[in-house]
mmCIF file of C-alpha atoms and ligand atoms in Angstrom:
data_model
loop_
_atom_site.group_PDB
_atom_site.id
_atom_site.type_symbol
_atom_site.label_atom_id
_atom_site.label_comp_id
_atom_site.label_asym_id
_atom_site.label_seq_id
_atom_site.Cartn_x
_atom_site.Cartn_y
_atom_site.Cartn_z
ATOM 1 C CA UNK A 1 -53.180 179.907 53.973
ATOM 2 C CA UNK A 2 -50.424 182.454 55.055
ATOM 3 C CA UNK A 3 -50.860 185.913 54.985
ATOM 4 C CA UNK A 4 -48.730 188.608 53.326
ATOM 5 C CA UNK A 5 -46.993 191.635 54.226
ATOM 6 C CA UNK A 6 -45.301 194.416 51.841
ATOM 7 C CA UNK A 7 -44.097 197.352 54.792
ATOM 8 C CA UNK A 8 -42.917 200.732 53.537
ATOM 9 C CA UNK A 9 -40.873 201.647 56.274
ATOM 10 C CA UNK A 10 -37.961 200.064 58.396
ATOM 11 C CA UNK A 11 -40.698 200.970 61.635
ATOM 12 C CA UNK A 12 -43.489 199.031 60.240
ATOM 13 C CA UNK A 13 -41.417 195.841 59.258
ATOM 14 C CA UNK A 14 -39.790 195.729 62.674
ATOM 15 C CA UNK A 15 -43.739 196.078 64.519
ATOM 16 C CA UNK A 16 -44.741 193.325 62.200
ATOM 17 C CA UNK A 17 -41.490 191.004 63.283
ATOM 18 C CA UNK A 18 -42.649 191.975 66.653
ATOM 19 C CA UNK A 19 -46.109 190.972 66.374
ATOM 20 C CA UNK A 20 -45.084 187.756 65.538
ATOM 21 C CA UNK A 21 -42.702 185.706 63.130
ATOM 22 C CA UNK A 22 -42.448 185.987 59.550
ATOM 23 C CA UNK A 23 -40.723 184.219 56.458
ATOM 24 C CA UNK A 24 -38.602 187.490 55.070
ATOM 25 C CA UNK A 25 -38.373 187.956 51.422
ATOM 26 C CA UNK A 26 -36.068 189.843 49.381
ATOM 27 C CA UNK A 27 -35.093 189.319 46.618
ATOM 28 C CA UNK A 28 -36.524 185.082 46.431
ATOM 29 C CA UNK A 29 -34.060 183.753 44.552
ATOM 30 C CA UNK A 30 -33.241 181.236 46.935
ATOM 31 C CA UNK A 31 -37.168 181.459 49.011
ATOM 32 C CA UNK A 32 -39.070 180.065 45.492
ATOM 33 C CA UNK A 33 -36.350 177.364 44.623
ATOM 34 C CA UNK A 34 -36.934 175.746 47.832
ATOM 35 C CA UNK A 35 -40.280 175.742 48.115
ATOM 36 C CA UNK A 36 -41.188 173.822 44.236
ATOM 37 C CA UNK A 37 -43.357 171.718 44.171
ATOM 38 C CA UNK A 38 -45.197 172.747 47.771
ATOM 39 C CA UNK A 39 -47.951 175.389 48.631
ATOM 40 C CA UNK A 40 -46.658 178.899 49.531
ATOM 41 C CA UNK A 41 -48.603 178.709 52.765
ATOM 42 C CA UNK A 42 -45.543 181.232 54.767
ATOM 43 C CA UNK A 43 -46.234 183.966 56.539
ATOM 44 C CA UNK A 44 -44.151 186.907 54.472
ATOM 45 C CA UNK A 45 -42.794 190.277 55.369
ATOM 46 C CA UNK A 46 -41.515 191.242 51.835
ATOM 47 C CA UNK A 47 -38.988 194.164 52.530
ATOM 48 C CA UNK A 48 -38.785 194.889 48.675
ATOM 49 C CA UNK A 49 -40.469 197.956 49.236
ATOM 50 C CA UNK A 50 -39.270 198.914 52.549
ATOM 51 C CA UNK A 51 -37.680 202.864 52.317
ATOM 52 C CA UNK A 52 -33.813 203.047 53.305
ATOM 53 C CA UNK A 53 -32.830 199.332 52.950
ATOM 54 C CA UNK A 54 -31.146 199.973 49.297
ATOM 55 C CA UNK A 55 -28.131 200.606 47.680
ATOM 56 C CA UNK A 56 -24.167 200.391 48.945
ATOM 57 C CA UNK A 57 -22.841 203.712 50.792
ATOM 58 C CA UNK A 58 -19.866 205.464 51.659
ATOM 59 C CA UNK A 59 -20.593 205.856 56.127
ATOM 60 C CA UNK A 60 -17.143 207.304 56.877
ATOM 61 C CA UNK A 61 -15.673 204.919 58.808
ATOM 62 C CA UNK A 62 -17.322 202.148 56.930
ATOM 63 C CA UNK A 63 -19.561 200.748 53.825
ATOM 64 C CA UNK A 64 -22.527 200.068 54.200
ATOM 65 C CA UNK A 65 -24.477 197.335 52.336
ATOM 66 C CA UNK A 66 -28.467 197.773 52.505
ATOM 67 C CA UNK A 67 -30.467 194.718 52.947
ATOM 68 C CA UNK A 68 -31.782 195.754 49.472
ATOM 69 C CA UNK A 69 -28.311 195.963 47.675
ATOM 70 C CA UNK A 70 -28.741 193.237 44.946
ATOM 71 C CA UNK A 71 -25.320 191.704 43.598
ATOM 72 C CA UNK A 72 -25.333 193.853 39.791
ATOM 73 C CA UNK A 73 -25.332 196.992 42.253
ATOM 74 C CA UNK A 74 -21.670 195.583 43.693
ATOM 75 C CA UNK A 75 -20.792 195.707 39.750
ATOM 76 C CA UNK A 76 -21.860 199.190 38.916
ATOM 77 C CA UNK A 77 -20.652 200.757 42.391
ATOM 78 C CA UNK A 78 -17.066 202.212 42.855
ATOM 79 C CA UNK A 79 -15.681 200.783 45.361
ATOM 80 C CA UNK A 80 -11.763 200.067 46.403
ATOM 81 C CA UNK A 81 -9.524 197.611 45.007
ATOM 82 C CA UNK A 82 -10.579 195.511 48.397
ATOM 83 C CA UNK A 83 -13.767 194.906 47.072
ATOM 84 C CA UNK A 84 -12.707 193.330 43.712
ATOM 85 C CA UNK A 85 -13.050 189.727 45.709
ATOM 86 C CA UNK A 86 -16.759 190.428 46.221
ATOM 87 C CA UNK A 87 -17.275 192.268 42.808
ATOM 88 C CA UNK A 88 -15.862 188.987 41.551
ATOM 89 C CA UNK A 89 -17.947 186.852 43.560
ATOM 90 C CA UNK A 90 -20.830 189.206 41.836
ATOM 91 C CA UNK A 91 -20.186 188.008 38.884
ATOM 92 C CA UNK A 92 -20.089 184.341 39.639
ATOM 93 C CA UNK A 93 -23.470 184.292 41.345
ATOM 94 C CA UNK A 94 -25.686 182.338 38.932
ATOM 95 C CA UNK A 95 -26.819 184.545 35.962
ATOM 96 C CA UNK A 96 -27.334 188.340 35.264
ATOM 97 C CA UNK A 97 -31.632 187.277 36.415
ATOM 98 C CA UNK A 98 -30.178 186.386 39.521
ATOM 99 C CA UNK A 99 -27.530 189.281 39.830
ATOM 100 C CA UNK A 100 -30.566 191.296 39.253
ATOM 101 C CA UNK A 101 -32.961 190.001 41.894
ATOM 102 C CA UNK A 102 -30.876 188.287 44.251
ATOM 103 C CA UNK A 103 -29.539 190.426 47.295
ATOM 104 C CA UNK A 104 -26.176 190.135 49.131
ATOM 105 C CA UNK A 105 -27.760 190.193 52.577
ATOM 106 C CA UNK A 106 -30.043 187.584 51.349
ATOM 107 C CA UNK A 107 -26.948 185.348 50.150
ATOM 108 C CA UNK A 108 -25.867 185.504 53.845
ATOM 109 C CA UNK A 109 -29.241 185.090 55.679
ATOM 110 C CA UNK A 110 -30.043 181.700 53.607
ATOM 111 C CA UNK A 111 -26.815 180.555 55.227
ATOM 112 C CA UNK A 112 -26.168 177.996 52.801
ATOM 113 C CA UNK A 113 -22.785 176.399 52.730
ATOM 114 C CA UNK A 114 -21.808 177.035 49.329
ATOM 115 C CA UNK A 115 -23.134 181.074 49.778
ATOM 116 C CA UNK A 116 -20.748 182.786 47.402
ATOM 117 C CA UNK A 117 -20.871 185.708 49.192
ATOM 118 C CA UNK A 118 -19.664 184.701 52.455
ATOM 119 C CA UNK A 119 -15.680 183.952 51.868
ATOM 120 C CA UNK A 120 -15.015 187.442 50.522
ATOM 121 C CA UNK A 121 -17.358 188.943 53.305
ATOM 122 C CA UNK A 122 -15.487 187.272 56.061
ATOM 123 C CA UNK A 123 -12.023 188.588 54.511
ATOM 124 C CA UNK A 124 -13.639 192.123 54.261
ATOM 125 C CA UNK A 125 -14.331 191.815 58.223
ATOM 126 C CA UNK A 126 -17.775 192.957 57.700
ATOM 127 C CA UNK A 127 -20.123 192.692 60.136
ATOM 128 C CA UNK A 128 -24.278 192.283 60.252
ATOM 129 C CA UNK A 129 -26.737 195.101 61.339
ATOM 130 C CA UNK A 130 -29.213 193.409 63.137
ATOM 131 C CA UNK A 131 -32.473 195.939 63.865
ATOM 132 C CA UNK A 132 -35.506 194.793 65.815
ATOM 133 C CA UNK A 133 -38.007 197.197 67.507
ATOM 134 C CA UNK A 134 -36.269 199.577 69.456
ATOM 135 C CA UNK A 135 -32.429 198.180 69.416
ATOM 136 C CA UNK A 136 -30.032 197.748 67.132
ATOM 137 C CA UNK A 137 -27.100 194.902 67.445
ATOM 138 C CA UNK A 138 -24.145 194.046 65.191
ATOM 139 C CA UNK A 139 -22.151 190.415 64.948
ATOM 140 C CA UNK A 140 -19.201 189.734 62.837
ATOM 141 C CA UNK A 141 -20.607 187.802 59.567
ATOM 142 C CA UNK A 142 -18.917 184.302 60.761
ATOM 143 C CA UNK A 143 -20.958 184.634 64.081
ATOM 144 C CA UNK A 144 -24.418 185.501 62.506
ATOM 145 C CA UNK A 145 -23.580 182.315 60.716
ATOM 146 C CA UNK A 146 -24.165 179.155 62.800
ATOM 147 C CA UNK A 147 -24.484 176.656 60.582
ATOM 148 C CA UNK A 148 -25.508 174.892 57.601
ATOM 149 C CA UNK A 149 -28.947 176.982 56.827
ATOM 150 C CA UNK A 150 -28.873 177.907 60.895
ATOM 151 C CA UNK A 151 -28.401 182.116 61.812
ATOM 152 C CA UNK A 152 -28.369 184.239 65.033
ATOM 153 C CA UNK A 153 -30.811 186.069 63.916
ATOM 154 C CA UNK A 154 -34.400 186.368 66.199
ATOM 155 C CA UNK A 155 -37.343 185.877 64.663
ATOM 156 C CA UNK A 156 -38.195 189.548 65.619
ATOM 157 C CA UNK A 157 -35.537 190.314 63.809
ATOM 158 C CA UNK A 158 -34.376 191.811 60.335
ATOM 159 C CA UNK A 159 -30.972 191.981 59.104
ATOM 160 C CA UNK A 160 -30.684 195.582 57.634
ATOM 161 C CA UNK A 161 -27.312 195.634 56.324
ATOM 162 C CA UNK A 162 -24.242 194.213 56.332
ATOM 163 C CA UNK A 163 -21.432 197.055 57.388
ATOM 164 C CA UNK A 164 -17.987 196.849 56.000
ATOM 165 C CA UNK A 165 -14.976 198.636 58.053
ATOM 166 C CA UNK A 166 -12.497 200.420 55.624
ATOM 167 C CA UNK A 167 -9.168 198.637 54.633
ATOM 168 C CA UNK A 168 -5.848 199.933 55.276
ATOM 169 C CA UNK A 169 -4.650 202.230 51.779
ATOM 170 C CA UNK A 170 -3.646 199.704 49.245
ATOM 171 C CA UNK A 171 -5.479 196.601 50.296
ATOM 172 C CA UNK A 172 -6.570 194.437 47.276
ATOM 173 C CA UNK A 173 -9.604 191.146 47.423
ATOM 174 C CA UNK A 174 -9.665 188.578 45.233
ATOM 175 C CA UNK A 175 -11.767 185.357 44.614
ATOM 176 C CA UNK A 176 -12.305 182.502 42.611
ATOM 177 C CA UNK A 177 -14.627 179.831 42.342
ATOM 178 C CA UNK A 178 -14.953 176.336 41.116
ATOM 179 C CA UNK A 179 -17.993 174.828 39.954
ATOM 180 C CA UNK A 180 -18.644 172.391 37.134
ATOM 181 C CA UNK A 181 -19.152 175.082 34.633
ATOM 182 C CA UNK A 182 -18.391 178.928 34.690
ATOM 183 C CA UNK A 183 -21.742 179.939 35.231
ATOM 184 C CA UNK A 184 -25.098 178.775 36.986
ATOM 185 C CA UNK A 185 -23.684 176.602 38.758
ATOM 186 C CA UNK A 186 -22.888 175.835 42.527
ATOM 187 C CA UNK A 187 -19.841 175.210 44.018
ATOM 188 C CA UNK A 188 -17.664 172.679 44.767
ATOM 189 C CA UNK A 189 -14.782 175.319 46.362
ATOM 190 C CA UNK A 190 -14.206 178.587 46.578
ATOM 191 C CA UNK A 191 -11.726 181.062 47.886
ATOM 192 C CA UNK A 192 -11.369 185.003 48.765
ATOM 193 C CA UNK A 193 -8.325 186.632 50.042
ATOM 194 C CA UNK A 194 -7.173 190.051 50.866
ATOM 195 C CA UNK A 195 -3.639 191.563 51.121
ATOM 196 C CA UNK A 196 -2.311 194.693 52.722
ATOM 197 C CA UNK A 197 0.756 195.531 51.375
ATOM 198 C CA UNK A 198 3.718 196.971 53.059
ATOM 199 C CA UNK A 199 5.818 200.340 52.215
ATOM 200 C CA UNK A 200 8.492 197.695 51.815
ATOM 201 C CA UNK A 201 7.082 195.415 48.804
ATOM 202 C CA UNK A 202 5.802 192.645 51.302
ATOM 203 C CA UNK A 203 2.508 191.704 52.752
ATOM 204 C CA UNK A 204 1.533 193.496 56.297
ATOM 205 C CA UNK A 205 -1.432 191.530 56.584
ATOM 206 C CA UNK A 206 -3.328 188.925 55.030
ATOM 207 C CA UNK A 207 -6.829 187.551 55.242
ATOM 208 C CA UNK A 208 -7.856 184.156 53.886
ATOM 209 C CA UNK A 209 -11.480 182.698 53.855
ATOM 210 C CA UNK A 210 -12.698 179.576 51.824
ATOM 211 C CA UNK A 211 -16.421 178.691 50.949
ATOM 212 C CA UNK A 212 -18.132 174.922 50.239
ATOM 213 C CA UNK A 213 -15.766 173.064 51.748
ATOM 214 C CA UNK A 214 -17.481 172.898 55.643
ATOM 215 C CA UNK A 215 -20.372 174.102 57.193
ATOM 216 C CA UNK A 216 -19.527 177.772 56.843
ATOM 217 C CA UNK A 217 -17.244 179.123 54.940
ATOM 218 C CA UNK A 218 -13.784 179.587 56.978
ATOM 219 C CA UNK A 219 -11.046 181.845 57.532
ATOM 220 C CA UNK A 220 -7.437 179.782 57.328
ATOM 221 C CA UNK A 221 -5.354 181.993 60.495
ATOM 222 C CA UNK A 222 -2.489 179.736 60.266
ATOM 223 C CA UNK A 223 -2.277 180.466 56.624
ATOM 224 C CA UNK A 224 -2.781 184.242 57.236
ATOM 225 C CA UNK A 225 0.192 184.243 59.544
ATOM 226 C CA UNK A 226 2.429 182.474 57.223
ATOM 227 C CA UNK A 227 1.849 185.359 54.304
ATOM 228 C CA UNK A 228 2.493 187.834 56.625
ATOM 229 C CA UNK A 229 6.322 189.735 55.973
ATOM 230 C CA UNK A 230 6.383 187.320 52.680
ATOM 231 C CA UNK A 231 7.439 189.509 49.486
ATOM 232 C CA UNK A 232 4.124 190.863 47.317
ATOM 233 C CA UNK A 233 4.713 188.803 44.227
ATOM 234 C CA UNK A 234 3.638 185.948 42.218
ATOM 235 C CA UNK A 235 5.510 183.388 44.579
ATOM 236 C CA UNK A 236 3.009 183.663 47.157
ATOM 237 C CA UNK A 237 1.127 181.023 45.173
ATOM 238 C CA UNK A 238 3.944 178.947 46.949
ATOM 239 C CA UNK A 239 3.062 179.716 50.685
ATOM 240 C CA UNK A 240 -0.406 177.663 51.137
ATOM 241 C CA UNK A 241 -0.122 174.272 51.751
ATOM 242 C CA UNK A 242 -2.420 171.388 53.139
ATOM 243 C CA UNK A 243 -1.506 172.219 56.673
ATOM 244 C CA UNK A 244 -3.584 175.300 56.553
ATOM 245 C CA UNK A 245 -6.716 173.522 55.609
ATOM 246 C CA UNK A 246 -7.138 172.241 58.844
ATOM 247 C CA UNK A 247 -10.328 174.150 59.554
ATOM 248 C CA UNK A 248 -11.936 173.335 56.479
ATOM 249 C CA UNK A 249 -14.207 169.775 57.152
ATOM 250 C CA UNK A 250 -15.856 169.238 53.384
ATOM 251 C CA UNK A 251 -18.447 166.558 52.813
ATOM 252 C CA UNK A 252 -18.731 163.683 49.672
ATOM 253 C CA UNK A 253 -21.736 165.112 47.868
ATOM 254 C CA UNK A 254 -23.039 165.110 44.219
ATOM 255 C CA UNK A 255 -20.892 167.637 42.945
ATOM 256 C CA UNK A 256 -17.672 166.269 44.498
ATOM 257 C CA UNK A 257 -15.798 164.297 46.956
ATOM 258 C CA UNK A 258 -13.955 165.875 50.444
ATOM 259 C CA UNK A 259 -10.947 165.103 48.987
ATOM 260 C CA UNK A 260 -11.655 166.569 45.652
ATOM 261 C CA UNK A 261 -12.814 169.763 47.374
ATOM 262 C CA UNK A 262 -9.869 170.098 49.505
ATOM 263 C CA UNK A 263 -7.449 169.542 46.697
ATOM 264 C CA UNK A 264 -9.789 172.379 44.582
ATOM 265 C CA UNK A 265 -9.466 174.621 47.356
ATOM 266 C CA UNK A 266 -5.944 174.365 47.717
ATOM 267 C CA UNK A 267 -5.431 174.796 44.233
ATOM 268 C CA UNK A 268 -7.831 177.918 43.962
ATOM 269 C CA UNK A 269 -5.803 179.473 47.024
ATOM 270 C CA UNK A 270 -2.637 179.358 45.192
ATOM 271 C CA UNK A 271 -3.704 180.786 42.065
ATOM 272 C CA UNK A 272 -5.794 183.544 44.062
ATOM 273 C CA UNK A 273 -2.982 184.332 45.897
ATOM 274 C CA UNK A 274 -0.672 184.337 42.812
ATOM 275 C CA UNK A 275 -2.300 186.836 40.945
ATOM 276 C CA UNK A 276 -2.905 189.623 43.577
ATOM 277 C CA UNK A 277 1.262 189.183 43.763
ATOM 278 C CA UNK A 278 1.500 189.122 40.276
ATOM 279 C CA UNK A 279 -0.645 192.126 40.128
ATOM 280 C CA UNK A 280 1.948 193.915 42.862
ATOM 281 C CA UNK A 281 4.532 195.290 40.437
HETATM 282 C C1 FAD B 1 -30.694 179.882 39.198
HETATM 283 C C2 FAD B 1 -30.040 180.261 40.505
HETATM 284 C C3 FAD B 1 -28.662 180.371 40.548
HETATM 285 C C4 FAD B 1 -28.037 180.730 41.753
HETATM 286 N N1 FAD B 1 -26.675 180.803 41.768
HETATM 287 C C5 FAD B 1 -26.025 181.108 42.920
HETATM 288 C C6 FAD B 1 -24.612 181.152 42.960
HETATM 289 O O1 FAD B 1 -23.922 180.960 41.956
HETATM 290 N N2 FAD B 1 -24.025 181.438 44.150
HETATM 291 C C7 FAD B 1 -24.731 181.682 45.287
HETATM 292 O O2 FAD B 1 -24.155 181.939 46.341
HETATM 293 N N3 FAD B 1 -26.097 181.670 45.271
HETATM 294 C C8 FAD B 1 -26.755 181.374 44.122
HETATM 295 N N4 FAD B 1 -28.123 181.324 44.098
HETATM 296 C C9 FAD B 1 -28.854 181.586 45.346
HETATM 297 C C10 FAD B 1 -29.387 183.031 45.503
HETATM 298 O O3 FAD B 1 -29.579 183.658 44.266
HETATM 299 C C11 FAD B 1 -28.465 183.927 46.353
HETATM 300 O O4 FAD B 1 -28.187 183.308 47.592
HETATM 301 C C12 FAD B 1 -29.098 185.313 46.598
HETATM 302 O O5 FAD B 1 -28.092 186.203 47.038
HETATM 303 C C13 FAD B 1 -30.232 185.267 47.614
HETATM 304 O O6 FAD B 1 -30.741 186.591 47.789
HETATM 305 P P1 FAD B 1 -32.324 186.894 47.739
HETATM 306 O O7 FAD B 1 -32.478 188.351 47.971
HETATM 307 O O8 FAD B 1 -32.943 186.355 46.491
HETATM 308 O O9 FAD B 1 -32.798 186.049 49.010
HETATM 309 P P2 FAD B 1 -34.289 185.522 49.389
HETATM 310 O O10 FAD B 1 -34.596 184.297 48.588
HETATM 311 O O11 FAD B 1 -35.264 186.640 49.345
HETATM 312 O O12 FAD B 1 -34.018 185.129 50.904
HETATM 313 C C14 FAD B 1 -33.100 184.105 51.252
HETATM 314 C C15 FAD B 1 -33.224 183.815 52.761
HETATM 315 O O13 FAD B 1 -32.723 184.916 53.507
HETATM 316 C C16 FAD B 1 -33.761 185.492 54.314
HETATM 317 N N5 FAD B 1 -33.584 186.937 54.204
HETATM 318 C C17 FAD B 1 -33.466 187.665 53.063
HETATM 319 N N6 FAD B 1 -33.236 188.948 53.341
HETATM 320 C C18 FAD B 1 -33.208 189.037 54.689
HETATM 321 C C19 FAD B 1 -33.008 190.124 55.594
HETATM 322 N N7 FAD B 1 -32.756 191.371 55.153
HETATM 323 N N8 FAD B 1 -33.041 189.880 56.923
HETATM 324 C C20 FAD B 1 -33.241 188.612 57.384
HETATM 325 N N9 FAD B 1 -33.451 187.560 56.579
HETATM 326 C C21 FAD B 1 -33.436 187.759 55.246
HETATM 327 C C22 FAD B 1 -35.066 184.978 53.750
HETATM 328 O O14 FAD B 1 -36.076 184.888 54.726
HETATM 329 C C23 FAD B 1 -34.659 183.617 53.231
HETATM 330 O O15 FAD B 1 -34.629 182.683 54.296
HETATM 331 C C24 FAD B 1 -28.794 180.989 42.919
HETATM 332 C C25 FAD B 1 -30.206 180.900 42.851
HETATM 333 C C26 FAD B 1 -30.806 180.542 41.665
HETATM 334 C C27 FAD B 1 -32.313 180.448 41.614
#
């Protein structure tokens, strides 16, 4: 039988991690699923009650998204236009229960291929706060994330939030996903990108990142560079092309074939990228 944890403070979870390893619950929306059907014989450290590890915050430099930030707070917080990718993404993740319960740090730590979360996260450059007793680390989101349902973190560690850098004035996110329905569902591609615009009515910089179609999600650099100096409107739909999939490595799987998934993905990337230029005038 597994014992049970519920901390109060960020000091107390990390001497617990240190004391030995634990199964870390937040919100459970992806612990329960997986566990149907089997006792719950884990270990737990649930850091629902832990002080300090909620909400989404202004840091100066930076935002900062608490380990406790659940996906409805991305929809009721005011953030800039960069954000609308992962406000979308908000949206998309299964149902308003789920948007409720489910946290964005949790999204990431599951590590799960299809993670919604993680395109629009890697376009945003954020990175992960990594505390354990005593010292504090960061890693850039695609390094915390090794692998199909595989992490950096230690086990005496706990991810306390994921910390976003501020984007250059005018920078707008987008992101759309395809699954076999619009909602509840997993799925089979999905896309974020984020555009800086220039003083000149073209793109200074552009960041590209596609979920579900490899292990984790990927950012497309070759594409990135071609949108660079193009004009802000509509007709970037026209720039990606299968060349800049080559990072991407989807699988055949239930929900749809590699090729299926890289045709998906390169149709979700032009229409993304379509309407943030559309959007421009
Ligand atoms: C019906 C349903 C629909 C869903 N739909 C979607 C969807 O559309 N898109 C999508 O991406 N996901 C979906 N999910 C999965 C899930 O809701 C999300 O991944 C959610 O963000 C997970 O957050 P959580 O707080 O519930 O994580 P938990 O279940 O609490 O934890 C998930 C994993 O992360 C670890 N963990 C959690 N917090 C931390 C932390 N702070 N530090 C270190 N490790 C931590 C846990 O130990 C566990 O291994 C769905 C789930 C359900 C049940």
């Amino acid at each position: 039988m597994g014992s049970y944890l519920r901390p109060r403070t960020i000091d107390d979870a990390l001497a617990e991690l240190a004391a030995g390893p634990r199964i870390l619950l937040a919100g459970g929306t992806d612990y329960y699923p997986a566990r149907v059907g089997r006792p719950l014989d884990d270990d737990i450290l649930d850091i629902t009650a832990v002080n300090g590890l909620a909400g989404i915050a202004d840091a100066g430099d930076h935002w900062r998204i608490g380990a406790l930030a659940r996906w409805s707070d991305l929809s009721h917080t005011d953030l800039p236009p960069a954000f609308d990718g992962l406000k979308a993404a908000a949206l998309r993740v299964g149902g308003a229960q789920i948007q409720n319960a489910g946290t964005i740090c949790g999204n990431v730590c599951n590590a799960s291929p299809a993670a919604d979360g993680m395109p629009s996260l890697l376009v945003l450059d954020a990175a992960v706060e990594l505390s354990s007793a005593g010292s504090i680390r960061t890693l850039p989101v695609g390094e915390f994330v090794t692998g199909n349902r595989a992490t950096e973190r230690r086990a005496d560690e706990l991810v306390t939030a994921l910390l976003i850098p501020k984007s250059p004035a005018g920078a707008r996110g987008n992101f759309l996903k395809l699954g076999t329905r619009h909602y509840l569902v997993i799925s089979i591609a999905m896309v974020a990108v984020l555009v800086v615009p220039a003083a000149d009515g073209t793109v200074a910089a552009a960041r590209v990142a596609v979920g579900a179609c490899s292990p984790v999600a990927q950012r497309l650099p070759l594409l990135e560079v071609a949108l660079r100096g193009c004009v802000l409107d509509a007709g970037l739909a026209d720039i990606p092309g299968p060349s800049h999939l080559a990072p991407l490595s989807p699988i055949d799987d239930v929900r749809a074939t590699a090729g299926y998934r890289l045709d998906a993905a390169l149709t979700l990337l032009r229409r993304a990228l379509g309407e943030l230029g559309g959007g421009a005038a």
